[in-house]
Amino acid sequence: MTTETMTAAPISSRIEAGPRGAKPKTLTASRVGIYLFLILAALFFLMPLWVMVVTSLKTMPEIQLRNIFQWPQQITFEPWLKAWDTACTGRDCNGLKPGFLNSVKITVVGTTVSIIIACLNGYALSFWRYKGANVLFGLLVFGAFVPYQVVIYPLIVGFRELGIFGTFPGIILIHTIFGMPILTLLFRNFFAALPPELFKAARVDGAGFWQIFFQIMVPMAVPITIVAVILQVTGIWNDFLFGTVFAGRENMPMTVQLNNIVNTTTGVREYNVHMAATILTAAVPLAVYFISGKWFVRGIAAGAVKG
Amino acid sequence: MAQLATAKEDDAAKAAGRASGRKPFRLSTLMSIVGTTPMILTAVGVFVICILYSFVLSFTNSRIFPAFGAENFVGTDQYARLWSTGRWLVSVNNIWFFGLLSIAANMTAGYLLAVFMDQRIRAEDLFRSIFLYPFAMSLVITGLVWRWILDPNYGIQATVRGLGFEDFRFAPLVSADTAIYGLVVAGIWNGVGVTMAIMLAGLRGVDSEIWKAAKIDGIPTWRTYLFIVLPMMRGAILTAFILQCVGVVRVFDLIVAMTQGGPGIATQMPAVFVIQHITDRSNVGLGMAAATMMLLPVVVLLGLQVFVQWRANQAKGKAS
């Protein structure tokens, strides 16, 4: 491997290539060191996933043998079934599936609503800036930095007044509110970077606010919408705080239910079930991550760079 | 509310302006305001009114419900009480310790990984996926997994002891002195991939001429990375740093899932403190005083940023 990199790459292609670090030179020992470091680091990052999977496939007696890294001698899927179907939180023994369904509902509706609103915001802020719009936008960006704890109590009070505290519309509204700063930023930056001629031409043709939005801007915004969807799906699915406070018992998302299952103090602690439940809860965002690949990274970068 | 009022006044002014030959009021402007109603309500309703509401409540003795009677206003009593509450003092200490340690470790490890990833390695995408996947998982999951790995009876400690090292001790979460290190490790596992990705993008953005020049001058690679390239990546570093800071102030899920603030109150954090006081402990006044303290660093930092920008603009104005 090392000799290949040394000799095979002609100088011209080296200049073209992406990475600009020091070029691999005569020191093969340092190449070995580089891979050793990276592989050790990779093992550190993979270790918890390994432990999760291995533990979830063991029987309780085998867990008592206390070798957390060992592959199960006898694979069992019982813990997975139990985690999904019959694990208990307090007196309820329905497993994670109600939480899963709740999370699906909250994520689908929450993502849709928050993205529609943010897309409209970004569009209006880029092309139809009314007086005071920039101040509002500034407040929104400020909101991206405000610790949630500062506004949670007033929101609880307000939601109680409106009668939506602990309801499905309530949790959707919460995700819409707290997704708005970053998503609006994302869409505004996207629309602001479009060539202004596009907008001007449509104006000359007599198109109005909504026409331009639906016929020109929405179709153009597909790539940024994908980024926004990834950001929101993982964000809402992984939310714990808002789910605990605002969702109420009936709409309890999967993360909250998972935490309740693991922290149920009655009965024997079934670690294999706990780990199976943890994997099940992580499955959706992990699937999003592995399917979306580079888009996911782009989403983080987009959210981070301007944040 | 104030914003809404001015927006309306704008319309009125524009409508009036039409008669006097100024820029005419357009239906589309109204549509723009209608279209952004959710934003107006959020910006003003949540990020102004709610914050003010919390601030005002911090001067009252509200318990479960907000109390605004004249007799409820107790001045700065809640703040005095807050700063003599052991649980809060521990929380503040913890957030500083946790924050400084995890940000420093995360940035160092992130840069190190990025540098190693930058060595024209094979399977870069595979390594990137491996370093980044924990970030897709929630902090609840991160907390639960690491709690299991660090479990004294079944985790790493038990496993190594089972191999014959009977005296082996590695159970940070059990002791009040070390529990916070466990949280740091879990937090780094979750977030270092993002830092690495941002830093790597920063590294790749550095002009290749710099590398050539450094090479001609005979500067060793590691020194180039440390003293030449690193200072040139201010943007990437700042981005990663801000992301870390926001994450640290908000840290809640990880604590709840991993230690629940324990052992005792050893890993209490401000975010947990506030939530506990508005729920289980029903002491809203004190909770809001704590919440206001959480907002303080954010306001100071943003104020500083605005000031720096204002100064830069002034300097630019003078120069031209």
XYZ file of C-alpha atoms in Angstrom:
627
model
C 0.000 0.000 0.000
C 2.720 2.409 0.951
C 4.976 1.747 -1.999
C 2.044 2.208 -4.303
C 1.321 5.691 -3.082
C 4.996 6.481 -3.343
C 5.565 5.479 -6.899
C 2.273 5.087 -8.699
C 1.041 8.637 -8.557
C 2.723 10.837 -11.104
C 3.509 14.355 -9.985
C 0.926 16.000 -12.192
C -1.954 14.058 -10.687
C -0.685 14.796 -7.195
C -1.174 18.468 -7.757
C -4.670 17.876 -9.050
C -5.786 15.659 -6.181
C -7.974 16.898 -3.358
C -6.023 16.439 -0.131
C -3.267 18.982 0.173
C -1.415 17.647 3.167
C 2.196 16.689 3.156
C 2.735 14.185 0.428
C 3.558 10.623 1.405
C 7.292 10.401 1.081
C 10.034 7.945 1.726
C 9.158 7.333 5.385
C 6.995 4.243 5.280
C 7.012 4.089 9.062
C 5.007 7.299 9.213
C 2.444 5.872 6.786
C 2.034 2.885 9.058
C 1.671 5.267 11.988
C -1.028 7.233 10.213
C -3.103 4.151 9.513
C -2.510 2.806 12.980
C -3.800 6.019 14.503
C -6.837 6.137 12.240
C -7.699 2.499 12.836
C -7.389 2.866 16.596
C -9.599 5.945 16.452
C -12.111 4.063 14.310
C -12.153 1.224 16.842
C -12.926 3.724 19.607
C -15.843 5.114 17.612
C -17.176 1.688 16.635
C -16.799 0.123 20.078
C -20.112 1.406 21.536
C -22.014 0.207 18.467
C -20.397 -3.199 18.793
C -21.202 -3.357 22.498
C -24.805 -2.365 21.827
C -25.329 -5.027 19.190
C -23.521 -7.768 21.071
C -25.348 -7.081 24.325
C -28.728 -7.004 22.630
C -28.186 -10.480 21.185
C -27.156 -12.129 24.452
C -29.302 -13.910 26.976
C -29.276 -12.524 30.510
C -27.275 -15.486 31.897
C -24.608 -14.790 29.305
C -24.523 -11.116 30.261
C -23.830 -12.293 33.813
C -20.563 -13.746 32.506
C -19.365 -10.142 32.287
C -17.574 -9.907 29.043
C -19.046 -6.865 27.425
C -17.128 -7.197 24.145
C -17.621 -10.885 23.472
C -19.803 -12.112 20.634
C -22.771 -14.100 22.047
C -22.283 -17.851 22.236
C -25.971 -18.289 21.690
C -27.686 -15.607 19.657
C -31.175 -14.665 20.767
C -33.585 -12.162 19.268
C -35.831 -12.325 22.290
C -34.574 -8.989 23.686
C -35.449 -7.246 20.440
C -38.984 -8.588 20.438
C -39.380 -7.693 24.062
C -38.035 -4.171 23.570
C -40.432 -3.612 20.719
C -43.491 -5.305 22.131
C -43.610 -5.901 25.858
C -40.941 -3.926 27.739
C -42.394 -2.001 30.667
C -42.342 1.617 31.661
C -43.948 1.676 35.058
C -47.258 -0.141 34.637
C -47.485 0.026 30.835
C -45.972 -2.952 29.106
C -46.335 -2.182 25.422
C -42.687 -1.913 24.530
C -41.342 0.820 22.304
C -43.855 0.563 19.505
C -46.250 3.293 20.729
C -43.243 5.571 21.116
C -42.063 4.638 17.650
C -45.424 5.495 16.120
C -45.550 8.773 18.055
C -42.071 9.688 16.902
C -42.979 8.915 13.297
C -46.056 11.148 13.503
C -44.236 13.973 15.248
C -41.260 13.788 12.886
C -43.287 13.662 9.673
C -45.703 16.451 10.574
C -43.125 18.534 12.415
C -40.611 18.358 9.575
C -43.222 19.233 6.952
C -44.715 22.178 8.817
C -41.410 23.660 9.920
C -39.884 23.421 6.450
C -42.853 24.998 4.682
C -42.769 27.932 7.084
C -39.003 28.320 6.939
C -38.981 28.166 3.134
C -41.570 30.930 2.984
C -39.600 32.983 5.510
C -36.387 32.628 3.567
C -38.132 33.591 0.351
C -39.798 36.660 1.813
C -36.566 37.743 3.514
C -34.630 37.472 0.277
C -37.006 39.115 -2.181
C -39.765 40.955 -0.333
C -38.016 42.624 2.517
C -40.501 44.904 4.221
C -39.456 47.439 6.793
C -38.505 45.703 9.997
C -37.950 42.356 8.288
C -34.246 42.463 9.025
C -34.874 43.194 12.680
C -37.161 40.172 12.853
C -34.532 38.076 11.156
C -31.913 39.315 13.612
C -34.158 38.299 16.500
C -34.584 34.883 14.952
C -30.833 34.389 14.593
C -30.431 35.497 18.202
C -33.007 32.844 19.022
C -30.692 30.174 17.625
C -28.306 30.911 20.500
C -30.817 31.238 23.320
C -30.683 28.291 25.725
C -34.058 26.518 25.578
C -34.427 26.707 29.333
C -34.850 30.481 29.158
C -38.073 30.298 27.150
C -39.508 26.929 28.123
C -41.509 28.041 31.136
C -43.246 30.980 29.413
C -44.091 28.621 26.569
C -45.582 26.118 29.007
C -47.756 28.897 30.446
C -48.747 30.136 26.996
C -49.527 26.638 25.732
C -51.667 25.959 28.794
C -53.635 29.133 28.080
C -54.167 27.989 24.503
C -55.102 24.512 25.635
C -52.385 22.821 23.577
C -49.969 21.896 26.356
C -49.277 18.175 26.216
C -51.068 17.714 22.891
C -49.975 16.739 19.408
C -50.405 20.257 17.937
C -48.417 21.542 20.903
C -45.351 19.406 20.252
C -45.531 20.204 16.510
C -45.659 23.913 17.292
C -42.650 23.584 19.595
C -40.570 21.903 16.929
C -41.670 24.517 14.407
C -40.619 27.336 16.727
C -37.217 25.938 17.614
C -36.463 24.724 14.109
C -37.281 28.116 12.642
C -34.054 30.055 13.313
C -31.685 27.616 11.672
C -34.030 26.604 8.854
C -34.931 30.173 7.968
C -31.233 30.976 7.859
C -30.653 28.013 5.569
C -33.400 28.996 3.128
C -32.611 32.705 3.233
C -28.979 32.072 2.366
C -30.032 29.774 -0.429
C -32.505 32.206 -1.983
C -30.204 35.187 -1.522
C -27.544 33.390 -3.559
C -29.859 32.864 -6.553
C -29.312 35.212 -9.506
C -31.597 38.236 -8.999
C -32.520 38.248 -12.712
C -34.675 35.204 -12.074
C -36.840 37.174 -9.708
C -36.836 40.358 -11.790
C -37.940 38.537 -14.934
C -40.860 36.988 -13.096
C -41.806 40.410 -11.744
C -41.744 41.896 -15.210
C -44.089 39.139 -16.304
C -46.461 40.313 -13.621
C -46.106 37.415 -11.192
C -46.913 38.206 -7.557
C -45.658 37.040 -4.185
C -47.306 33.601 -4.125
C -46.978 32.897 -7.834
C -43.226 33.449 -7.807
C -42.966 31.393 -4.651
C -44.841 28.335 -5.863
C -43.926 28.364 -9.534
C -40.294 29.417 -9.437
C -38.775 29.296 -5.981
C -40.177 26.066 -4.547
C -38.999 23.934 -7.493
C -35.587 25.602 -7.311
C -35.253 24.951 -3.611
C -35.203 21.167 -3.826
C -31.528 20.665 -2.908
C -31.668 22.915 0.142
C -34.955 21.280 1.134
C -33.232 17.897 1.204
C -30.619 19.315 3.560
C -33.384 20.815 5.693
C -35.284 17.518 5.786
C -32.205 15.644 6.977
C -31.537 18.281 9.609
C -35.119 18.250 10.888
C -35.758 14.511 10.749
C -32.682 13.715 12.817
C -33.233 16.745 15.047
C -36.880 16.010 15.837
C -36.382 12.277 16.135
C -33.507 12.757 18.547
C -35.246 15.392 20.627
C -35.663 14.525 24.267
C -36.241 17.754 26.188
C -39.299 19.005 24.275
C -40.737 15.519 24.173
C -40.487 15.231 27.962
C -41.982 18.632 28.638
C -44.496 19.304 25.855
C -45.630 16.050 24.261
C -47.713 14.676 27.100
C -48.275 11.000 27.869
C -50.234 10.212 24.724
C -47.659 11.571 22.293
C -44.529 10.528 24.143
C -41.738 10.195 21.577
C -39.457 7.184 21.371
C -36.443 8.807 23.042
C -38.452 9.644 26.153
C -39.961 6.188 26.260
C -36.547 4.612 25.839
C -35.222 6.573 28.783
C -38.231 5.518 30.848
C -37.789 1.860 29.968
C -34.114 1.890 30.883
C -34.735 3.785 34.114
C -37.685 1.710 35.281
C -36.576 0.550 38.690
C -39.127 -2.192 39.249
C -38.154 -5.747 38.385
C -34.897 -7.154 37.124
C -32.807 -4.878 34.923
C -32.695 -6.530 31.550
C -29.654 -5.020 29.962
C -30.066 -6.919 26.722
C -33.551 -5.460 26.312
C -32.239 -2.007 27.128
C -29.593 -2.233 24.442
C -32.041 -3.618 21.881
C -34.340 -0.699 22.677
C -31.444 1.719 22.277
C -30.574 0.345 18.841
C -34.206 0.476 17.765
C -34.404 4.134 18.779
C -31.155 4.947 16.995
C -32.158 3.060 13.844
C -34.062 5.833 12.105
C -31.456 8.616 12.352
C -28.722 6.099 11.552
C -30.589 5.031 8.429
C -30.996 8.677 7.449
C -27.296 9.183 8.006
C -26.115 6.226 5.979
C -28.554 6.780 3.129
C -27.978 10.518 2.838
C -24.191 10.292 3.179
C -22.598 13.508 1.972
C -25.890 15.408 2.238
C -25.815 14.825 5.964
C -22.370 16.392 6.245
C -23.541 19.247 4.082
C -26.512 19.734 6.380
C -24.339 19.965 9.452
C -21.960 22.317 7.703
C -24.810 24.483 6.452
C -26.341 24.582 9.892
C -23.019 25.259 11.528
C -21.198 27.668 9.262
C -23.701 30.440 9.498
C -25.044 29.531 12.938
C -45.811 43.198 19.406
C -43.776 46.326 18.893
C -42.573 44.940 15.580
C -46.086 44.213 14.456
C -47.105 47.749 15.247
C -44.246 49.253 13.269
C -44.954 46.945 10.361
C -48.515 48.189 10.312
C -47.343 51.779 10.521
C -45.068 51.109 7.581
C -48.031 49.989 5.559
C -49.993 53.023 6.518
C -47.077 55.240 5.648
C -46.663 53.543 2.320
C -50.370 53.803 1.587
C -50.193 57.486 2.386
C -47.022 57.777 0.326
C -48.848 56.617 -2.767
C -51.057 59.690 -2.714
C -48.078 62.010 -2.360
C -46.181 60.292 -5.170
C -43.753 58.236 -3.055
C -43.006 54.564 -3.502
C -46.418 52.974 -3.851
C -47.667 50.413 -1.389
C -47.869 47.044 -3.021
C -50.177 44.165 -2.338
C -47.084 41.962 -2.422
C -45.637 43.710 0.623
C -48.777 42.837 2.507
C -48.493 39.281 1.225
C -44.894 39.172 2.421
C -46.027 40.176 5.895
C -48.873 37.665 5.826
C -46.526 34.938 4.601
C -44.076 35.562 7.411
C -46.647 35.802 10.189
C -45.250 32.658 11.883
C -41.809 34.236 11.832
C -43.102 37.512 13.262
C -44.933 35.660 16.019
C -41.909 33.493 16.821
C -39.338 36.268 16.721
C -41.378 38.642 18.823
C -43.582 36.274 20.789
C -40.929 33.731 21.743
C -37.567 35.420 21.510
C -38.654 38.770 22.957
C -41.791 38.374 25.024
C -41.008 34.939 26.483
C -37.508 36.023 27.457
C -38.847 39.184 29.102
C -41.519 37.110 30.816
C -38.885 34.770 32.263
C -36.808 37.763 33.301
C -39.716 39.420 35.112
C -40.688 36.152 36.799
C -37.178 35.887 38.208
C -38.039 38.834 40.461
C -41.122 37.132 41.896
C -41.657 34.340 44.383
C -43.722 32.265 41.916
C -44.001 28.617 42.878
C -45.950 26.332 40.507
C -47.831 29.065 38.691
C -46.656 32.513 37.641
C -47.578 35.118 40.264
C -47.563 38.766 39.349
C -49.264 40.343 42.377
C -47.540 43.324 43.979
C -46.840 41.171 47.037
C -45.115 38.596 44.833
C -42.306 40.856 43.755
C -39.320 40.153 45.941
C -36.631 42.144 44.171
C -33.389 40.269 43.721
C -34.087 37.781 46.495
C -34.200 34.856 44.080
C -30.775 35.729 42.742
C -29.360 35.964 46.251
C -30.926 32.623 47.040
C -29.699 31.113 43.804
C -26.100 32.020 44.501
C -26.294 30.508 47.956
C -27.872 27.282 46.739
C -25.307 24.495 46.756
C -26.947 22.670 43.877
C -26.639 25.756 41.656
C -23.050 26.480 42.642
C -22.144 22.909 41.779
C -23.987 23.274 38.467
C -22.058 26.415 37.549
C -18.747 24.825 38.489
C -19.646 21.751 36.490
C -20.632 23.585 33.341
C -17.320 25.459 33.339
C -15.306 22.361 33.992
C -17.279 20.225 31.582
C -17.346 22.973 28.973
C -13.647 23.845 29.037
C -12.516 20.247 29.170
C -14.847 18.909 26.506
C -14.348 21.827 24.130
C -10.561 21.659 24.487
C -10.540 17.884 24.037
C -13.006 17.969 21.202
C -11.115 20.661 19.282
C -7.755 18.987 19.798
C -9.012 15.548 18.824
C -11.021 16.992 15.948
C -7.996 18.774 14.500
C -5.770 15.767 15.019
C -8.233 13.507 13.214
C -8.584 16.037 10.421
C -4.806 16.230 9.976
C -4.520 12.453 9.822
C -7.438 12.301 7.410
C -5.600 14.826 5.242
C -2.651 12.477 4.583
C -3.941 11.112 1.280
C -5.233 8.052 3.001
C -7.215 5.259 1.493
C -10.858 4.712 2.352
C -11.263 8.292 3.485
C -15.037 8.071 3.106
C -15.183 4.980 5.272
C -13.190 6.622 8.065
C -15.291 9.752 7.783
C -18.491 7.728 8.125
C -17.137 5.954 11.172
C -16.056 9.157 12.915
C -19.290 10.928 12.144
C -22.029 8.349 12.711
C -22.329 8.917 16.482
C -23.489 12.452 15.766
C -26.592 11.093 14.052
C -27.648 9.482 17.304
C -29.301 11.406 20.079
C -27.496 12.280 23.274
C -29.951 10.079 25.130
C -28.643 7.082 23.230
C -25.067 8.275 23.675
C -25.663 8.554 27.406
C -27.317 5.140 27.744
C -24.636 3.320 25.775
C -21.771 4.856 27.668
C -23.494 4.253 30.970
C -23.604 0.597 29.996
C -19.963 0.511 28.876
C -18.862 2.199 32.101
C -21.122 0.096 34.305
C -18.920 -1.116 37.185
C -20.518 -4.568 37.370
C -20.820 -5.445 33.705
C -18.819 -2.922 31.706
C -15.141 -2.480 30.910
C -14.123 -2.780 34.552
C -15.861 -6.141 34.993
C -14.551 -7.407 31.668
C -10.927 -6.596 32.431
C -11.270 -8.036 35.937
C -12.675 -11.175 34.369
C -9.444 -11.483 32.403
C -7.581 -11.846 35.671
C -6.718 -8.280 36.620
C -8.668 -8.323 39.852
C -7.598 -4.870 40.990
C -8.432 -3.111 37.774
C -10.534 -0.014 38.412
C -12.314 1.862 35.697
C -15.763 3.039 36.735
C -15.780 6.833 36.531
C -19.543 7.196 36.889
C -19.657 5.699 40.371
C -17.503 8.318 42.016
C -18.445 11.965 42.475
C -14.923 13.065 41.607
C -14.726 11.314 38.255
C -18.315 11.093 36.983
C -17.914 14.248 34.941
C -15.009 12.712 32.992
C -17.368 9.971 31.905
C -19.711 12.618 30.540
C -16.836 14.293 28.704
C -15.819 11.047 27.010
C -19.389 10.336 25.906
C -19.813 13.902 24.664
C -16.598 13.710 22.662
C -17.561 10.372 21.174
C -20.784 11.971 20.004
C -19.474 15.263 18.668
C -15.857 15.019 17.591
C -16.738 13.815 14.103
C -18.425 17.102 13.329
C -15.387 19.062 14.473
C -13.234 16.811 12.326
C -15.454 17.397 9.276
C -15.413 21.186 9.743
C -11.645 21.243 10.355
C -10.972 19.027 7.359
C -12.964 21.379 5.145
C -10.896 24.209 6.620
C -7.627 22.385 5.938
C -8.583 21.718 2.344
C -9.425 25.371 1.926
C -5.892 26.514 2.742
C -3.987 27.707 -0.322
C -1.642 25.018 -1.668
C 1.008 27.697 -2.264
C 1.424 27.883 1.484
C 2.411 24.224 1.544
C 4.900 24.688 -1.241
C 6.441 27.710 0.434
C 6.725 25.894 3.761
C 8.342 22.967 2.032
C 10.891 25.137 0.263
C 11.748 26.749 3.580
C 12.302 23.271 4.963
C 9.706 23.557 7.705
C 8.713 20.138 9.073
C 5.194 19.026 8.266
C 3.977 18.990 11.866
C 5.173 22.557 12.387
C 3.440 23.683 9.236
C 0.199 22.151 10.497
C 0.551 23.650 13.923
C 1.982 27.108 13.348
C 1.134 28.034 9.767
C -2.012 26.251 8.658
C -3.868 26.273 11.964
C -3.856 30.062 12.356
C -5.101 30.348 8.775
C -8.210 28.328 9.578
C -9.824 30.890 11.830
C -13.221 30.482 10.181
C -13.403 26.722 10.607
C -12.121 26.907 14.163
C -14.612 29.586 15.136
C -17.468 27.615 13.585
C -16.536 24.462 15.439
C -16.031 26.436 18.636
C -19.410 28.175 18.508
C -21.120 24.895 17.739
C -19.448 23.394 20.810
C -20.400 26.310 23.047
C -24.062 26.164 22.069
C -24.026 22.425 22.692
C -22.377 22.751 26.093
C -24.805 25.355 27.424
C -27.719 23.186 26.332
C -26.372 19.894 27.664
C -29.348 18.166 29.237
C -30.216 14.862 27.567
C -26.757 13.444 28.153
C -26.904 14.158 31.879
C -30.415 12.793 32.281
C -29.613 9.585 30.417
C -26.162 8.981 31.820
C -25.973 10.131 35.430
C -29.246 11.890 36.271
C -27.108 14.542 37.903
C -25.470 12.082 40.256
C -23.827 10.562 42.122
C -25.494 12.891 44.601
C -25.406 16.246 42.848
C -21.931 15.730 41.379
C -22.936 16.156 37.737
C -25.701 18.746 38.080
C -25.812 21.269 35.235
C -27.670 24.589 34.872
C -29.990 23.247 32.168
C -31.061 20.389 34.431
C -31.378 22.753 37.392
C -33.848 24.999 35.550
C -36.025 22.134 34.335
C -36.107 20.555 37.798
C -37.224 23.808 39.365
C -40.069 24.420 36.962
C -41.283 20.808 37.156
C -40.620 18.576 40.165
C -39.450 21.251 42.556
C -42.107 23.793 41.525
C -40.071 26.837 42.330
C -40.514 28.909 39.197
C -39.064 32.118 40.614
C -35.745 30.487 41.432
C -35.781 28.534 38.181
C -36.242 31.704 36.176
C -33.410 33.419 38.029
C -31.226 30.475 36.979
C -32.539 30.681 33.410
C -31.662 34.371 33.286
C -28.142 33.545 34.410
C -27.932 31.024 31.554
C -28.863 33.743 29.102
C -26.261 36.137 30.427
C -23.170 34.664 28.697
C -25.070 34.475 25.401
C -26.048 38.137 25.618
C -22.525 39.179 26.589
C -20.961 37.238 23.700
C -23.454 38.516 21.139
C -23.052 42.050 22.457
C -19.299 41.695 22.057
C -19.761 40.442 18.506
C -22.037 43.385 17.631
C -19.544 45.794 19.194
C -16.617 44.330 17.236
C -18.601 44.540 14.024
C -19.617 48.124 14.781
C -15.977 49.049 15.434
C -14.936 47.399 12.170
C -17.595 49.338 10.290
C -16.450 52.568 11.914
C -12.858 51.884 10.930
C -13.964 51.147 7.376
C -15.949 54.379 7.287
C -12.908 56.371 8.388
C -10.634 54.678 5.863
C -12.805 55.476 2.873
